[in-house]
Amino acid sequence: MSAPDSVQGGIRCMLMRGGTSKGAYFLATDLPEDPAERDDLLLRIMGSPDPRQIDGIGGAHPLTSKVAVVSPSSAEGVDVDYLFLQVGVDTATVADAQTCGNLLAGIGPFAVERGLVSATGARTTVRIRLLNTGDAATSVFTTVDGRPDYDGDAAIDGVPGTASAIELEVGGGPGKALLPTGHPADDLDGVTATLIDNGMPVVLLRADELGVDGSASPTALEADADLAARIERIRLAAGPLMGLGDVSAQTVPKMILLSPPRAGGAISTRAFIPTRVHTAIGVLMAASVAAALRIPGAVGHDMAGPLDEEDTAIEHPSGTFPSRVRVTTDEAGAWRATSFSRRTARKLFDGTVFPRPRR
């Protein structure tokens, strides 16, 4: 469908909560093939640029201004491809440099809802290729009468109520390095930083090295202009080292401040995404933190609470995220990791969205 046609006829869209985020899910065939035309259309659908996104379906926050584009996969052993797009709220930007582990929770159910994958009894498995990063994921969830069952007893911090559990496994693609620089820690702008990518490129910093109280609220951290400027300098320096190039217009790497645990978990986190501070923590951000805690010399390793073999309780501003990772070294001595998580997702509405005629 071309962008002009969509103004009058609308576009098929499903709004879903995935984990602690919310986004618009589309079939790739329902959007323009040209990326520039697609991005312009999505800005008009979400209502950007506008701090309130009043003339679109965005929720006026990066966690609710997200898009998932899904299509059948041509890769062997894979059911669907998932492209994540982060739509700017008050900026006219659509970024594809990262993926989103929260919206990933909704990809399997969405694929069944749209008929891309058939349900298989009480439990359905969907294999997913994450186009942004090259990672591979497996999603297992409950289905009833051939459709996803969103009702259940699973609860996750940052989301009220309960829903049906979705089990996710994410592993790095062939040749992908867990530590992009090959070092557990590097010096950036005078502070020690760990650059790690276990599904999400992140930079880990000690909160105390930046003079930050690790229990500070997201609102307080966002209000500290000097802190924000320092973190952005470090982020810009980290981008090329992580193979991301100039990240000034991108939303990765994420910047995560670590401090000793305060609520019985393994570590306390405050995540900059990159300018707003996450009210919880993203699935793959948590997976990157959990992997780093198991690597001697990495930021957080020496301040982490007791760790068992795989399970890690990651503290965040609204609770605790249970992240499970398996960290190993290969024959060459390089670190590798696979992450496992338990998420929930829910279909909020399914219908037709109408973009505004022009930006």
mmCIF file of N, CA and C in Angstrom, residues 69-154:
data_model
loop_
_atom_site.group_PDB
_atom_site.id
_atom_site.type_symbol
_atom_site.label_atom_id
_atom_site.label_comp_id
_atom_site.label_asym_id
_atom_site.label_seq_id
_atom_site.Cartn_x
_atom_site.Cartn_y
_atom_site.Cartn_z
ATOM 1 N N VAL A 69 7.320 -4.496 12.890
ATOM 2 C CA VAL A 69 6.947 -4.870 11.532
ATOM 3 C C VAL A 69 7.296 -6.346 11.350
ATOM 4 N N VAL A 70 6.303 -7.159 10.975
ATOM 5 C CA VAL A 70 6.460 -8.611 10.962
ATOM 6 C C VAL A 70 6.167 -9.161 9.573
ATOM 7 N N SER A 71 6.945 -10.147 9.168
ATOM 8 C CA SER A 71 6.754 -10.776 7.863
ATOM 9 C C SER A 71 7.192 -12.232 7.927
ATOM 10 N N PRO A 72 6.706 -13.070 7.010
ATOM 11 C CA PRO A 72 7.215 -14.444 6.940
ATOM 12 C C PRO A 72 8.713 -14.413 6.660
ATOM 13 N N SER A 73 9.451 -15.360 7.232
ATOM 14 C CA SER A 73 10.897 -15.366 7.057
ATOM 15 C C SER A 73 11.323 -16.338 5.963
ATOM 16 N N SER A 74 12.367 -15.950 5.248
ATOM 17 C CA SER A 74 12.952 -16.834 4.240
ATOM 18 C C SER A 74 14.134 -17.622 4.806
ATOM 19 N N ALA A 75 14.507 -17.331 6.051
ATOM 20 C CA ALA A 75 15.648 -18.003 6.666
ATOM 21 C C ALA A 75 15.266 -19.424 7.089
ATOM 22 N N GLU A 76 16.188 -20.335 6.945
ATOM 23 C CA GLU A 76 15.937 -21.723 7.300
ATOM 24 C C GLU A 76 15.702 -21.862 8.805
ATOM 25 N N GLY A 77 14.661 -22.591 9.166
ATOM 26 C CA GLY A 77 14.361 -22.833 10.566
ATOM 27 C C GLY A 77 13.752 -21.657 11.287
ATOM 28 N N VAL A 78 13.321 -20.642 10.555
ATOM 29 C CA VAL A 78 12.742 -19.438 11.156
ATOM 30 C C VAL A 78 11.338 -19.238 10.616
ATOM 31 N N ASP A 79 10.409 -18.858 11.478
ATOM 32 C CA ASP A 79 9.022 -18.650 11.055
ATOM 33 C C ASP A 79 8.763 -17.230 10.563
ATOM 34 N N VAL A 80 9.188 -16.246 11.354
ATOM 35 C CA VAL A 80 8.887 -14.858 10.992
ATOM 36 C C VAL A 80 10.097 -13.971 11.238
ATOM 37 N N ASP A 81 10.145 -12.864 10.501
ATOM 38 C CA ASP A 81 11.134 -11.811 10.707
ATOM 39 C C ASP A 81 10.474 -10.659 11.460
ATOM 40 N N TYR A 82 11.236 -10.063 12.357
ATOM 41 C CA TYR A 82 10.740 -8.967 13.203
ATOM 42 C C TYR A 82 11.674 -7.775 13.065
ATOM 43 N N LEU A 83 11.133 -6.671 12.551
ATOM 44 C CA LEU A 83 11.867 -5.417 12.464
ATOM 45 C C LEU A 83 11.290 -4.459 13.490
ATOM 46 N N PHE A 84 12.140 -3.945 14.365
ATOM 47 C CA PHE A 84 11.704 -2.975 15.372
ATOM 48 C C PHE A 84 12.057 -1.573 14.927
ATOM 49 N N LEU A 85 11.145 -0.639 15.109
ATOM 50 C CA LEU A 85 11.374 0.758 14.782
ATOM 51 C C LEU A 85 10.999 1.624 15.985
ATOM 52 N N GLN A 86 11.951 2.418 16.451
ATOM 53 C CA GLN A 86 11.705 3.357 17.542
ATOM 54 C C GLN A 86 11.337 4.705 16.948
ATOM 55 N N VAL A 87 10.096 5.114 17.158
ATOM 56 C CA VAL A 87 9.613 6.379 16.609
ATOM 57 C C VAL A 87 9.827 7.483 17.638
ATOM 58 N N GLY A 88 10.482 8.553 17.221
ATOM 59 C CA GLY A 88 10.691 9.671 18.127
ATOM 60 C C GLY A 88 9.370 10.272 18.564
ATOM 61 N N VAL A 89 9.358 10.824 19.770
ATOM 62 C CA VAL A 89 8.145 11.460 20.284
ATOM 63 C C VAL A 89 8.089 12.910 19.828
ATOM 64 N N ASP A 90 9.049 13.726 20.285
ATOM 65 C CA ASP A 90 9.051 15.139 19.889
ATOM 66 C C ASP A 90 10.073 15.433 18.794
ATOM 67 N N THR A 91 10.576 14.370 18.174
ATOM 68 C CA THR A 91 11.471 14.523 17.025
ATOM 69 C C THR A 91 10.952 13.667 15.880
ATOM 70 N N ALA A 92 11.227 14.103 14.659
ATOM 71 C CA ALA A 92 10.758 13.372 13.479
ATOM 72 C C ALA A 92 11.784 12.307 13.098
ATOM 73 N N THR A 93 11.967 11.328 13.987
ATOM 74 C CA THR A 93 12.963 10.289 13.773
ATOM 75 C C THR A 93 12.324 8.910 13.860
ATOM 76 N N VAL A 94 12.835 8.001 13.043
ATOM 77 C CA VAL A 94 12.455 6.590 13.109
ATOM 78 C C VAL A 94 13.764 5.805 13.067
ATOM 79 N N ALA A 95 14.134 5.184 14.186
ATOM 80 C CA ALA A 95 15.436 4.538 14.314
ATOM 81 C C ALA A 95 15.305 3.025 14.249
ATOM 82 N N ASP A 96 16.278 2.405 13.542
ATOM 83 C CA ASP A 96 16.251 0.948 13.416
ATOM 84 C C ASP A 96 17.547 0.294 13.891
ATOM 85 N N ALA A 97 18.375 1.025 14.657
ATOM 86 C CA ALA A 97 19.670 0.499 15.061
ATOM 87 C C ALA A 97 19.570 -0.496 16.216
ATOM 88 N N GLN A 98 18.457 -0.537 16.899
ATOM 89 C CA GLN A 98 18.296 -1.439 18.021
ATOM 90 C C GLN A 98 17.107 -2.352 17.781
ATOM 91 N N THR A 99 16.951 -3.348 18.637
ATOM 92 C CA THR A 99 15.721 -4.119 18.671
ATOM 93 C C THR A 99 15.013 -3.823 19.981
ATOM 94 N N CYS A 100 13.913 -4.479 20.250
ATOM 95 C CA CYS A 100 13.185 -4.286 21.499
ATOM 96 C C CYS A 100 12.732 -5.641 22.015
ATOM 97 N N GLY A 101 13.270 -6.037 23.162
ATOM 98 C CA GLY A 101 12.908 -7.314 23.750
ATOM 99 C C GLY A 101 11.537 -7.326 24.370
ATOM 100 N N ASN A 102 10.995 -6.142 24.698
ATOM 101 C CA ASN A 102 9.637 -6.099 25.237
ATOM 102 C C ASN A 102 8.616 -6.340 24.137
ATOM 103 N N LEU A 103 8.720 -5.598 23.017
ATOM 104 C CA LEU A 103 7.784 -5.847 21.914
ATOM 105 C C LEU A 103 7.976 -7.247 21.342
ATOM 106 N N LEU A 104 9.174 -7.806 21.499
ATOM 107 C CA LEU A 104 9.418 -9.177 21.056
ATOM 108 C C LEU A 104 8.419 -10.141 21.693
ATOM 109 N N ALA A 105 7.992 -9.854 22.921
ATOM 110 C CA ALA A 105 7.033 -10.733 23.605
ATOM 111 C C ALA A 105 5.724 -10.857 22.833
ATOM 112 N N GLY A 106 5.359 -9.824 22.083
ATOM 113 C CA GLY A 106 4.107 -9.866 21.343
ATOM 114 C C GLY A 106 4.215 -10.429 19.936
ATOM 115 N N ILE A 107 5.442 -10.683 19.460
ATOM 116 C CA ILE A 107 5.624 -11.097 18.066
ATOM 117 C C ILE A 107 4.999 -12.465 17.802
ATOM 118 N N GLY A 108 5.228 -13.438 18.679
ATOM 119 C CA GLY A 108 4.651 -14.765 18.482
ATOM 120 C C GLY A 108 3.136 -14.734 18.427
ATOM 121 N N PRO A 109 2.474 -14.154 19.455
ATOM 122 C CA PRO A 109 1.015 -14.046 19.392
ATOM 123 C C PRO A 109 0.514 -13.296 18.161
ATOM 124 N N PHE A 110 1.201 -12.207 17.785
ATOM 125 C CA PHE A 110 0.782 -11.456 16.604
ATOM 126 C C PHE A 110 0.883 -12.319 15.345
ATOM 127 N N ALA A 111 1.949 -13.113 15.241
ATOM 128 C CA ALA A 111 2.112 -13.979 14.073
ATOM 129 C C ALA A 111 0.979 -14.989 13.962
ATOM 130 N N VAL A 112 0.508 -15.477 15.097
ATOM 131 C CA VAL A 112 -0.633 -16.403 15.087
ATOM 132 C C VAL A 112 -1.918 -15.643 14.749
ATOM 133 N N GLU A 113 -2.091 -14.476 15.337
ATOM 134 C CA GLU A 113 -3.288 -13.665 15.068
ATOM 135 C C GLU A 113 -3.420 -13.356 13.577
ATOM 136 N N ARG A 114 -2.307 -13.118 12.904
ATOM 137 C CA ARG A 114 -2.337 -12.737 11.491
ATOM 138 C C ARG A 114 -2.234 -13.938 10.552
ATOM 139 N N GLY A 115 -2.175 -15.139 11.107
ATOM 140 C CA GLY A 115 -2.140 -16.329 10.263
ATOM 141 C C GLY A 115 -0.799 -16.647 9.653
ATOM 142 N N LEU A 116 0.280 -16.024 10.144
ATOM 143 C CA LEU A 116 1.605 -16.331 9.633
ATOM 144 C C LEU A 116 2.114 -17.662 10.187
ATOM 145 N N VAL A 117 1.634 -18.023 11.366
ATOM 146 C CA VAL A 117 2.002 -19.276 12.022
ATOM 147 C C VAL A 117 0.729 -19.901 12.562
ATOM 148 N N SER A 118 0.594 -21.206 12.435
ATOM 149 C CA SER A 118 -0.575 -21.905 12.969
ATOM 150 C C SER A 118 -0.327 -22.342 14.404
ATOM 151 N N ALA A 119 -1.343 -22.189 15.244
ATOM 152 C CA ALA A 119 -1.241 -22.655 16.628
ATOM 153 C C ALA A 119 -1.118 -24.167 16.642
ATOM 154 N N THR A 120 -0.393 -24.676 17.638
ATOM 155 C CA THR A 120 -0.175 -26.128 17.741
ATOM 156 C C THR A 120 -0.597 -26.602 19.121
ATOM 157 N N GLY A 121 -1.888 -26.751 19.320
ATOM 158 C CA GLY A 121 -2.382 -27.262 20.595
ATOM 159 C C GLY A 121 -2.337 -26.226 21.690
ATOM 160 N N ALA A 122 -2.048 -26.676 22.911
ATOM 161 C CA ALA A 122 -2.085 -25.796 24.073
ATOM 162 C C ALA A 122 -0.871 -24.877 24.159
ATOM 163 N N ARG A 123 0.225 -25.276 23.524
ATOM 164 C CA ARG A 123 1.435 -24.457 23.541
ATOM 165 C C ARG A 123 1.952 -24.323 22.113
ATOM 166 N N THR A 124 2.249 -23.095 21.724
ATOM 167 C CA THR A 124 2.725 -22.836 20.364
ATOM 168 C C THR A 124 4.111 -22.209 20.425
ATOM 169 N N THR A 125 4.963 -22.660 19.530
ATOM 170 C CA THR A 125 6.327 -22.141 19.442
ATOM 171 C C THR A 125 6.502 -21.381 18.134
ATOM 172 N N VAL A 126 7.054 -20.171 18.225
ATOM 173 C CA VAL A 126 7.340 -19.358 17.042
ATOM 174 C C VAL A 126 8.816 -18.994 17.061
ATOM 175 N N ARG A 127 9.486 -19.275 15.947
ATOM 176 C CA ARG A 127 10.910 -18.944 15.816
ATOM 177 C C ARG A 127 11.035 -17.631 15.052
ATOM 178 N N ILE A 128 11.827 -16.719 15.607
ATOM 179 C CA ILE A 128 11.838 -15.328 15.151
ATOM 180 C C ILE A 128 13.259 -14.880 14.834
ATOM 181 N N ARG A 129 13.423 -14.215 13.680
ATOM 182 C CA ARG A 129 14.694 -13.573 13.370
ATOM 183 C C ARG A 129 14.563 -12.083 13.660
ATOM 184 N N LEU A 130 15.467 -11.542 14.473
ATOM 185 C CA LEU A 130 15.461 -10.130 14.824
ATOM 186 C C LEU A 130 16.295 -9.388 13.781
ATOM 187 N N LEU A 131 15.630 -8.735 12.846
ATOM 188 C CA LEU A 131 16.321 -8.148 11.710
ATOM 189 C C LEU A 131 17.276 -7.030 12.112
ATOM 190 N N ASN A 132 16.980 -6.306 13.168
ATOM 191 C CA ASN A 132 17.838 -5.197 13.570
ATOM 192 C C ASN A 132 19.224 -5.663 13.982
ATOM 193 N N THR A 133 19.294 -6.813 14.633
ATOM 194 C CA THR A 133 20.543 -7.247 15.253
ATOM 195 C C THR A 133 21.109 -8.548 14.698
ATOM 196 N N GLY A 134 20.292 -9.324 13.979
ATOM 197 C CA GLY A 134 20.722 -10.620 13.509
ATOM 198 C C GLY A 134 20.586 -11.723 14.529
ATOM 199 N N ASP A 135 20.053 -11.399 15.708
ATOM 200 C CA ASP A 135 19.842 -12.413 16.737
ATOM 201 C C ASP A 135 18.671 -13.314 16.360
ATOM 202 N N ALA A 136 18.594 -14.448 17.029
ATOM 203 C CA ALA A 136 17.490 -15.389 16.828
ATOM 204 C C ALA A 136 16.765 -15.588 18.140
ATOM 205 N N ALA A 137 15.440 -15.704 18.080
ATOM 206 C CA ALA A 137 14.637 -15.861 19.287
ATOM 207 C C ALA A 137 13.613 -16.966 19.095
ATOM 208 N N THR A 138 13.255 -17.592 20.205
ATOM 209 C CA THR A 138 12.175 -18.570 20.228
ATOM 210 C C THR A 138 11.155 -18.121 21.264
ATOM 211 N N SER A 139 9.903 -18.067 20.864
ATOM 212 C CA SER A 139 8.807 -17.653 21.733
ATOM 213 C C SER A 139 7.852 -18.823 21.914
ATOM 214 N N VAL A 140 7.518 -19.132 23.165
ATOM 215 C CA VAL A 140 6.582 -20.211 23.486
ATOM 216 C C VAL A 140 5.465 -19.631 24.349
ATOM 217 N N PHE A 141 4.216 -19.852 23.943
ATOM 218 C CA PHE A 141 3.093 -19.239 24.648
ATOM 219 C C PHE A 141 1.856 -20.125 24.535
ATOM 220 N N THR A 142 0.865 -19.797 25.319
ATOM 221 C CA THR A 142 -0.365 -20.584 25.391
ATOM 222 C C THR A 142 -1.319 -20.204 24.260
ATOM 223 N N THR A 143 -1.925 -21.220 23.642
ATOM 224 C CA THR A 143 -2.956 -20.983 22.639
ATOM 225 C C THR A 143 -4.175 -21.851 22.953
ATOM 226 N N VAL A 144 -5.344 -21.300 22.671
ATOM 227 C CA VAL A 144 -6.612 -21.991 22.905
ATOM 228 C C VAL A 144 -7.476 -21.846 21.662
ATOM 229 N N ASP A 145 -7.961 -22.945 21.153
ATOM 230 C CA ASP A 145 -8.812 -22.935 19.952
ATOM 231 C C ASP A 145 -8.132 -22.207 18.792
ATOM 232 N N GLY A 146 -6.824 -22.405 18.672
ATOM 233 C CA GLY A 146 -6.096 -21.852 17.546
ATOM 234 C C GLY A 146 -5.706 -20.398 17.653
ATOM 235 N N ARG A 147 -5.928 -19.780 18.839
ATOM 236 C CA ARG A 147 -5.601 -18.366 19.005
ATOM 237 C C ARG A 147 -4.822 -18.161 20.298
ATOM 238 N N PRO A 148 -4.040 -17.097 20.389
ATOM 239 C CA PRO A 148 -3.306 -16.835 21.624
ATOM 240 C C PRO A 148 -4.253 -16.611 22.793
ATOM 241 N N ASP A 149 -3.869 -17.121 23.945
ATOM 242 C CA ASP A 149 -4.624 -16.902 25.177
ATOM 243 C C ASP A 149 -3.873 -15.861 25.996
ATOM 244 N N TYR A 150 -4.452 -14.699 26.177
ATOM 245 C CA TYR A 150 -3.773 -13.613 26.883
ATOM 246 C C TYR A 150 -4.060 -13.619 28.382
ATOM 247 N N ASP A 151 -4.945 -14.468 28.838
ATOM 248 C CA ASP A 151 -5.313 -14.511 30.250
ATOM 249 C C ASP A 151 -4.420 -15.506 30.982
ATOM 250 N N GLY A 152 -3.980 -15.134 32.160
ATOM 251 C CA GLY A 152 -3.140 -16.043 32.923
ATOM 252 C C GLY A 152 -2.729 -15.443 34.244
ATOM 253 N N ASP A 153 -1.866 -16.142 34.968
ATOM 254 C CA ASP A 153 -1.482 -15.749 36.320
ATOM 255 C C ASP A 153 -0.076 -15.170 36.407
ATOM 256 N N ALA A 154 0.587 -14.957 35.283
ATOM 257 C CA ALA A 154 1.954 -14.439 35.316
ATOM 258 C C ALA A 154 1.938 -12.930 35.546
#
